[in-house]
Short mmCIF file of C-alpha atoms in Angstrom, two decimals:
data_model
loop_
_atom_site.label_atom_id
_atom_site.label_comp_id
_atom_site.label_asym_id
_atom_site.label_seq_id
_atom_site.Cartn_x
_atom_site.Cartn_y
_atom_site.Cartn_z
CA UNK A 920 -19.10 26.94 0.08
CA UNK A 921 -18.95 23.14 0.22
CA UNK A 922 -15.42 21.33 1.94
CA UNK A 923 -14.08 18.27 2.40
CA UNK A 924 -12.61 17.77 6.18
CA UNK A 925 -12.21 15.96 9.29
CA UNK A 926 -12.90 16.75 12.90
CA UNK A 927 -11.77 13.42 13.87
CA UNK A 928 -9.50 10.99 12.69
CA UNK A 929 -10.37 7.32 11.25
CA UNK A 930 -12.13 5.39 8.46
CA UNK A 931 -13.78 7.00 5.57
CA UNK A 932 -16.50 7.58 7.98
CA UNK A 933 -14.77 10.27 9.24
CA UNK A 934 -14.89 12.32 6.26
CA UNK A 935 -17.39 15.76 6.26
CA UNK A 936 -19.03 17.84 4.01
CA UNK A 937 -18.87 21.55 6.15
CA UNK A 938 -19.86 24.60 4.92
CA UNK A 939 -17.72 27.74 4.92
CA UNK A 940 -17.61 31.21 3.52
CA UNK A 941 -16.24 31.71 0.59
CA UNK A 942 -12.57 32.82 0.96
CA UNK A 943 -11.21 36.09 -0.53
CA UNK A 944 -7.71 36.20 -2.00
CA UNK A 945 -4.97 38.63 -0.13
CA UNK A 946 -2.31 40.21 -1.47
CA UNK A 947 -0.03 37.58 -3.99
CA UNK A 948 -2.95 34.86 -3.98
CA UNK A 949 -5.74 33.86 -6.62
CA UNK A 950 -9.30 32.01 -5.96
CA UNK A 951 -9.27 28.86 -8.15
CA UNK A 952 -13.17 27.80 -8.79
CA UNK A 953 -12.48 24.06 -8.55
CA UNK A 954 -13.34 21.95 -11.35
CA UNK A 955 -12.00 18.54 -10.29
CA UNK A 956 -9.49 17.50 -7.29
CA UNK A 957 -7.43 14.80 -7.28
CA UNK A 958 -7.42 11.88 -4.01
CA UNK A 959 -4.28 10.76 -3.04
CA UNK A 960 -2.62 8.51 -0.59
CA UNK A 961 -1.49 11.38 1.51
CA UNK A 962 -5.38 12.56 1.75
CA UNK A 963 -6.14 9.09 3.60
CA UNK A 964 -2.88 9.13 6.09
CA UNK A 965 -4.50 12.75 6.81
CA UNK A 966 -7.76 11.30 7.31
CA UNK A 967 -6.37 8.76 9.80
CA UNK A 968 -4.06 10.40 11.80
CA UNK A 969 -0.41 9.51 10.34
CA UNK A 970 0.01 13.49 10.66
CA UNK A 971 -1.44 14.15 13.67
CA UNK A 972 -3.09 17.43 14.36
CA UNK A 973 -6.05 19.18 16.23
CA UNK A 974 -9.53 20.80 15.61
CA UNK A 975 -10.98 20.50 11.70
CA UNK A 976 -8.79 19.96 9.22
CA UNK A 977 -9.45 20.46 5.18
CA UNK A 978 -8.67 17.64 2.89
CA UNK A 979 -7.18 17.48 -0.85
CA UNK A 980 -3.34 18.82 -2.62
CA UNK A 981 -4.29 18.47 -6.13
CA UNK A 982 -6.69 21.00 -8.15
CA UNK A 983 -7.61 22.04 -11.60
CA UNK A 984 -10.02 25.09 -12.12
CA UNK A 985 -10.97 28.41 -13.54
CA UNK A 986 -9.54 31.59 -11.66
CA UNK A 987 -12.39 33.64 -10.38
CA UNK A 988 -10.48 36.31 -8.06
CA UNK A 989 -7.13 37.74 -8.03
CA UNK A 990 -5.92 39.82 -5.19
CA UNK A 991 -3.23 42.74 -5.24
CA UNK A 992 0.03 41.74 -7.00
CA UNK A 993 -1.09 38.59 -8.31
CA UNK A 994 0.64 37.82 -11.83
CA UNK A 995 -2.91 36.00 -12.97
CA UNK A 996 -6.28 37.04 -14.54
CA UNK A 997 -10.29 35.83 -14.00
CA UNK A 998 -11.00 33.08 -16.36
CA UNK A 999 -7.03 31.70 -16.73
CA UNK A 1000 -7.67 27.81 -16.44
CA UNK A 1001 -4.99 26.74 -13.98
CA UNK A 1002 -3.86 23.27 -11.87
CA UNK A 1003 -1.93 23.96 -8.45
CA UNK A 1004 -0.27 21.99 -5.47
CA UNK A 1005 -1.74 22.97 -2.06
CA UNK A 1006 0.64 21.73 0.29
CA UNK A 1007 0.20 20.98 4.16
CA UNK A 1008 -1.10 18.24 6.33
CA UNK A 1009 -2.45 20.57 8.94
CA UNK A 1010 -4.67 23.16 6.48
CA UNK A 1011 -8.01 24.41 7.53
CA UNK A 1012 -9.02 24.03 4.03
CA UNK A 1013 -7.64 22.06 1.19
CA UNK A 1014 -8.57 21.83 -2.62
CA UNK A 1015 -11.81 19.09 -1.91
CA UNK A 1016 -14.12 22.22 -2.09
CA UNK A 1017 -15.64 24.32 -4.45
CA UNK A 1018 -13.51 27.18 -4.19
CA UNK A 1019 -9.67 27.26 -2.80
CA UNK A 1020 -7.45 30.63 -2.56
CA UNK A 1021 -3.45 30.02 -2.57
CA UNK A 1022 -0.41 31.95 -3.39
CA UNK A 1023 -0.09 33.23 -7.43
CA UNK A 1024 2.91 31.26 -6.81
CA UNK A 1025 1.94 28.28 -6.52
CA UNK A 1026 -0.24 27.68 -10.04
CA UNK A 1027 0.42 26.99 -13.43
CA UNK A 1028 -1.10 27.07 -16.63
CA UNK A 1029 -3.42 23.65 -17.30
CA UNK A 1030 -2.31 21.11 -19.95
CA UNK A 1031 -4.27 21.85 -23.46
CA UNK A 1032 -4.68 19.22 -24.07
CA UNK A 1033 -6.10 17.62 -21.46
CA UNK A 1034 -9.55 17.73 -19.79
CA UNK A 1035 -9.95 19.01 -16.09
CA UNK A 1036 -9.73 15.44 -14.55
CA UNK A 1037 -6.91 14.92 -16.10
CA UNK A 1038 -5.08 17.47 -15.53
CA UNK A 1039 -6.36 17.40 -11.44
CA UNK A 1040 -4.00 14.59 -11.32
CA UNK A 1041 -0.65 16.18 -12.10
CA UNK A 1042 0.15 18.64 -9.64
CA UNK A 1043 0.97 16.43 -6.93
CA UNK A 1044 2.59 13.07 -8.36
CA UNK A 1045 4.55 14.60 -10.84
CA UNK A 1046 5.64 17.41 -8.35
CA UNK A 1047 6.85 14.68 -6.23
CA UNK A 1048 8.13 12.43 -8.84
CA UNK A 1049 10.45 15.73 -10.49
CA UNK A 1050 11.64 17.23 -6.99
CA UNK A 1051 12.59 13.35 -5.87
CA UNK A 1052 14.88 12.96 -9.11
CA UNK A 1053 16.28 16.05 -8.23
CA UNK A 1054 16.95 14.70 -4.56
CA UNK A 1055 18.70 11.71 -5.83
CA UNK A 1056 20.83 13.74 -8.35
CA UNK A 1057 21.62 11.12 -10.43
CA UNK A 1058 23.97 11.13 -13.56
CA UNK A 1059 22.51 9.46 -17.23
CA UNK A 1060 23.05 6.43 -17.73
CA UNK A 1061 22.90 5.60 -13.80
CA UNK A 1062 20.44 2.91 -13.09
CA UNK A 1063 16.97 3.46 -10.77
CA UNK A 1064 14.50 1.42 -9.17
CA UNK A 1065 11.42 2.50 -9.12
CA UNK A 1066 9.31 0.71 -6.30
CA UNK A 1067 5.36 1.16 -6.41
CA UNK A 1068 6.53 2.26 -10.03
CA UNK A 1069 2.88 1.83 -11.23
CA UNK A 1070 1.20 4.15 -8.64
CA UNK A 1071 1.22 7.85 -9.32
CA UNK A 1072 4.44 8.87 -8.07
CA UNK A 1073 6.40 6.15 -9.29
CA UNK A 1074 5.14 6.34 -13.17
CA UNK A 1075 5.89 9.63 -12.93
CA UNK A 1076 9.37 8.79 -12.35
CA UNK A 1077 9.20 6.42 -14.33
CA UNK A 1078 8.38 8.54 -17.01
CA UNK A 1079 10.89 11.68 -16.49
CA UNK A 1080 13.83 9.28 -15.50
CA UNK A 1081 13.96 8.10 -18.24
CA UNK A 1082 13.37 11.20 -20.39
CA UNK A 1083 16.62 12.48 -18.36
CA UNK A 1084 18.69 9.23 -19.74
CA UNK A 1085 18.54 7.06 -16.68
CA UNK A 1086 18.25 3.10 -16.60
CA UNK A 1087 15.18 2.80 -14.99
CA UNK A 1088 13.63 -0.75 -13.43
CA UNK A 1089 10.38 -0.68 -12.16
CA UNK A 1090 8.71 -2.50 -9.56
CA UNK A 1091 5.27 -3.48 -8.54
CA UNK A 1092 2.72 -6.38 -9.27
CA UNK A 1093 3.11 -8.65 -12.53
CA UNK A 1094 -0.31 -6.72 -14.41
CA UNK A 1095 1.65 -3.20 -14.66
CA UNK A 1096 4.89 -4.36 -16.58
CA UNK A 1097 3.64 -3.63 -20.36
CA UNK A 1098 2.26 -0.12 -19.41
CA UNK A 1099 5.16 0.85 -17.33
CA UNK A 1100 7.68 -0.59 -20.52
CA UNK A 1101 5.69 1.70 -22.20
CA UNK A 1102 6.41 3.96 -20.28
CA UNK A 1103 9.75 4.28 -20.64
CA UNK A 1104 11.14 1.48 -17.87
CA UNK A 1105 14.02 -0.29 -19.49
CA UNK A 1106 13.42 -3.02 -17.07
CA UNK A 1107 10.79 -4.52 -15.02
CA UNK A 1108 10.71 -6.57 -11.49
CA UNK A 1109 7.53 -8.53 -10.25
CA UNK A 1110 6.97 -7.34 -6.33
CA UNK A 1111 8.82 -10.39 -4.64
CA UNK A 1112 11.46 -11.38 -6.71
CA UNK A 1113 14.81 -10.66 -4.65
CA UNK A 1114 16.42 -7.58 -4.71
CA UNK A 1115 19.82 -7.70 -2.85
CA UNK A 1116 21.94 -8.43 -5.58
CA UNK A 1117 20.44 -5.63 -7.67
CA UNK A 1118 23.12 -2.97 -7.20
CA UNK A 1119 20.92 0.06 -8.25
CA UNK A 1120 22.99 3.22 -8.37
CA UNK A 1121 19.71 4.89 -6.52
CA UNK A 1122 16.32 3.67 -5.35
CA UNK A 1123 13.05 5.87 -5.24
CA UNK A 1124 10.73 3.84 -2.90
CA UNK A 1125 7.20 5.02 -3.82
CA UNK A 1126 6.35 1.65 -2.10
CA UNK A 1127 7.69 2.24 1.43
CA UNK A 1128 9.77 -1.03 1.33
CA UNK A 1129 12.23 0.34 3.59
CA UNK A 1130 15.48 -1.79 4.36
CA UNK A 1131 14.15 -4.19 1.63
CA UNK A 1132 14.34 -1.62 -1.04
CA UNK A 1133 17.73 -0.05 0.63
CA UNK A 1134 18.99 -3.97 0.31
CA UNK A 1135 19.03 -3.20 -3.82
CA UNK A 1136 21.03 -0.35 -3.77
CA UNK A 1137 24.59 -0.44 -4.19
CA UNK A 1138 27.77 0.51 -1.79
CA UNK A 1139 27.65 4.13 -1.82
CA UNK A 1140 24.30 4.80 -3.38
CA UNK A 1141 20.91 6.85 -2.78
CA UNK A 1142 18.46 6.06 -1.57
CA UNK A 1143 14.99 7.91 -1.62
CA UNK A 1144 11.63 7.91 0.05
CA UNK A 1145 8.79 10.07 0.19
CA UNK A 1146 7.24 9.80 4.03
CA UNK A 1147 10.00 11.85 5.89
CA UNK A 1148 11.25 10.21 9.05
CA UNK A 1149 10.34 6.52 8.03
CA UNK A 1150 12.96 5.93 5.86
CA UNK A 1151 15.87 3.07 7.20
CA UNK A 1152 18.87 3.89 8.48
CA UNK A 1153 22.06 4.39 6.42
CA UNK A 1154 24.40 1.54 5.66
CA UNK A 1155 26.90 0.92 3.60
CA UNK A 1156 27.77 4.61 2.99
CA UNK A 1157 24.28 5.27 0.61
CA UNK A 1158 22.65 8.43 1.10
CA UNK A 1159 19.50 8.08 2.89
CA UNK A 1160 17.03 10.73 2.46
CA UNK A 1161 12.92 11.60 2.20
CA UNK A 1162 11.21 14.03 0.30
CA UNK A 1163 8.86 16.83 1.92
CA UNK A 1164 7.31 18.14 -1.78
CA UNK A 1165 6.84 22.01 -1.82
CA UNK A 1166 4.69 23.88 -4.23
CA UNK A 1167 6.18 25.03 -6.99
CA UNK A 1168 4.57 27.12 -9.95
CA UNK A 1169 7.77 27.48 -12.79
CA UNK A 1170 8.18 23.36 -11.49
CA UNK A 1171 4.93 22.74 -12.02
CA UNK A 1172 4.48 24.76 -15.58
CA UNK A 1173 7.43 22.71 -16.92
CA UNK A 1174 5.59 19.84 -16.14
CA UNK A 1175 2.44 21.04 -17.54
CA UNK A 1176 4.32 21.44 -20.84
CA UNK A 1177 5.65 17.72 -20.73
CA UNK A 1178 2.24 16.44 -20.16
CA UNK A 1179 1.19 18.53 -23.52
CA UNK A 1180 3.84 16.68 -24.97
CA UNK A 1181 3.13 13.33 -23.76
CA UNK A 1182 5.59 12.65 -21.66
CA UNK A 1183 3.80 12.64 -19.26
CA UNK A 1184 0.73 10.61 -18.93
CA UNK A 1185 -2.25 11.59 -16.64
CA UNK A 1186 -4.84 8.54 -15.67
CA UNK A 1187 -8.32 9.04 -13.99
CA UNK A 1188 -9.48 5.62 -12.73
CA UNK A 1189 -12.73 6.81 -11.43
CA UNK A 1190 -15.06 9.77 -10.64
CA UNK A 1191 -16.93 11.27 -7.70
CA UNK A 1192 -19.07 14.32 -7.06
CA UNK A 1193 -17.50 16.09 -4.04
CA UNK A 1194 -20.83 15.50 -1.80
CA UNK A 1195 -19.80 11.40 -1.89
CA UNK A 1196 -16.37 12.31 -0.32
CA UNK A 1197 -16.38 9.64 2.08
CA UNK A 1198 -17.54 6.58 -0.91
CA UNK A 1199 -14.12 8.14 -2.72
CA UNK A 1200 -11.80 7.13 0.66
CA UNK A 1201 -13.70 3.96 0.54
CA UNK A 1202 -13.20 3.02 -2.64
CA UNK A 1203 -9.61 4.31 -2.19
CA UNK A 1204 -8.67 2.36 0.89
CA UNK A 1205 -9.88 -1.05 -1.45
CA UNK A 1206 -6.89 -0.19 -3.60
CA UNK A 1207 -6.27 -1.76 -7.57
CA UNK A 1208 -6.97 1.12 -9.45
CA UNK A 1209 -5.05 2.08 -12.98
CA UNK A 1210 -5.13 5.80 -11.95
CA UNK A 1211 -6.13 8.59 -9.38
CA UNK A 1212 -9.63 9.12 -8.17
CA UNK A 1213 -11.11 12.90 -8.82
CA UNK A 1214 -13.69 14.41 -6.52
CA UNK A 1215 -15.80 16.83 -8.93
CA UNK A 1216 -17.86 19.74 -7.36
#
């Protein structure tokens, strides 16, 4: 079967296209047949190195598919349409192939209403966006900024802070205010405007602001991000903290359910068949889309 890795790290020219045999599921695990894959952030950072690592490395977290193999113990049948999380910056093979095997643990049923592209684009942002709330444990009617609120993560937030009865401000460029009001923001900031007199009972910094984004939060606060051991130093008695998202099936089937209902809202900005891999960084690493980008076998 076809993968997506590297061998080396750098530009989008480092991406492959390697064959491998198909893999066979072991006791707990499934064989998803992939139908679409989400590209993230974390899949270029990967690409280039930010993790480090050695010999060939598989690419992709997100996946939507069709189980086609269950092995011993697995609580899942041939044909059950399914997304996942496939955690791990140091995998041999990720979900940017035509087949992936993980743990039965680690899936959930797909949206039904949505379409395999959109649905490939859940698993990972609204993982991260749910298990970051839960990091910042904060009380309704507490107020959040959301920085990079427009990207995948931070709508996400957007979106289930405020279905959990926080006052949520987003931030990010001027163009994403009416969708992310929409969205359930109760207030919006244009990237730029100052922040240090904010006072934000907590701060989830999708954008990686660091101290600029710890400037808004209050005396005693939290503050959030989600690229453990880059996140400023603690002042003013606020919580510092980072997120390192784990897979999580029952997580992840809640979350399946509140996309169903509409609270959560998946966006595909474009398209790619899996054998132009390297065109999908390329396009990624150019940056301004509405949406994720899905790799399709």
């Amino acid at each position: 079967m076809r993968a997506v890795t590297v061998s080396r790290f750098g530009g989008p020219d480092a991406v492959e296209i390697t064959e491998h045999p198909r893999p066979e599921p072991g006791p707990g695990q499934v064989r998803i047949k992939v139908a679409a894959a989400a590209l993230n952030p974390v899949d270029a950072a990967m690409r280039s190195g930010v993790f480090g690592g050695q010999g060939r490395i598989g690419l992709g977290f997100d996946v939507a598919g069709t189980v086609d193999a269950v092995g011993p113990g697995a609580a899942w049948s041939t044909g059950d349409r399914v997304i996942a999380l496939a955690t791990g910056h140091h995998k041999p093979l990720g979900t940017h192939a035509d087949h992936v095997v993980l743990d039965g643990g680690t899936l959930a049923p797909a949206p039904a209403t949505l379409d395999d592209l959109h649905a490939a684009t859940l698993p990972l942002n609204t993982t991260t966006a749910a298990q970051s709330l839960r990091l910042l444990a904060l009380a309704p009617g507490q107020s959040l900024l959301v920085t990079g609120a427009a990207g995948g993560v931070g709508a996400h937030t957007v979106e289930l802070a405020h279905r959990q009865g926080l006052k949520v401000t987003g931030l990010d460029s001027a163009t994403h205010e009416d969708y992310l009001l929409s969205r359930g923001a109760d207030h919006f900031l244009t990237r730029g405007q100052p922040l240090a007199v904010a006072g934000f009972d907590g701060v989830l910094d999708a954008a990686r602001l660091g101290r600029e984004a710890l400037a808004a939060v209050r005396d005693g606060g939290v503050y959030a991000g989600l690229w453990p051991g880059q996140e400023p130093e603690s002042e003013r008695g606020i919580r510092v903290d980072a997120l390192g998202v784990r897979a999580d099936g029952a997580l992840l089937t809640e979350l399946s359910a509140l996309a169903d209902q509409g609270v959560l809202r998946a966006r595909v900005a474009e398209t790619y068949p899996l054998h132009s891999a390297a065109q999908a960084h390329a396009r990624l690493s150019r940056g301004g889309l509405p949406g994720r980008i899905v790799l399709v076998p």
